[in-house]
C-alpha cells in the first residue's frame, strides 16, 4: 500500500450501537473494494480492532493516539445515551482537527421522535463548534447518508 493513498476511518459510538458500527464498517468495506482498483485503500477501525492487553496509559490512550495521529475521519453515531468515552473521543478528534485539519468528523444522530437529553446535549456541543450532524431514521438511512458523505470526502481528497 502507498501510505499516501490510505484513508483510515475510526468509528465511535456506544457499545450498544454494534449494529450501527457494523453498518458503517460494511459501507467502508464496500468503498474499499471499489476504490482499491484505483490504489486508494479505505480501512475502518473501532475499539474492537485494538489490542486488549494492558497498555501503558490504558486502552483509551491507544484510541486517542490513533484518532489524533492516524485517522483521516472519525464517525460518531449517536442514539440515546452518550458515554463519557464517546464525548472524550469527540474532543480528541476536534482538538486534532483544529491542529492538523484532520480527522474529518462525521456525526449521525438517530431521530426516532423520542428526544434523549444526552443525545441533545451532544448535538448542541457539535453545533456549538460550528459542526454539522445528520439525522438518520434507521440502519438503511444511516448507510445511505454515510456512503454519500464518505464518497464526497474521498472524491475531494483523491480525485
mmCIF file of C-alpha atoms in Angstrom, residues 10-11 13 15 49 85 114 116 155:
data_model
loop_
_atom_site.group_PDB
_atom_site.id
_atom_site.type_symbol
_atom_site.label_atom_id
_atom_site.label_comp_id
_atom_site.label_asym_id
_atom_site.label_seq_id
_atom_site.Cartn_x
_atom_site.Cartn_y
_atom_site.Cartn_z
ATOM 1 C CA UNK A 10 -12.369 5.347 13.185
ATOM 2 C CA UNK A 11 -15.958 4.503 14.123
ATOM 3 C CA UNK A 13 -20.223 5.057 19.427
ATOM 4 C CA UNK A 15 -21.019 -0.391 22.860
ATOM 5 C CA UNK A 49 -9.584 -3.634 16.440
ATOM 6 C CA UNK A 85 -15.620 7.830 26.215
ATOM 7 C CA UNK A 114 -38.069 10.262 21.295
ATOM 8 C CA UNK A 116 -32.923 11.926 24.711
ATOM 9 C CA UNK A 155 -13.504 12.420 -4.267
#
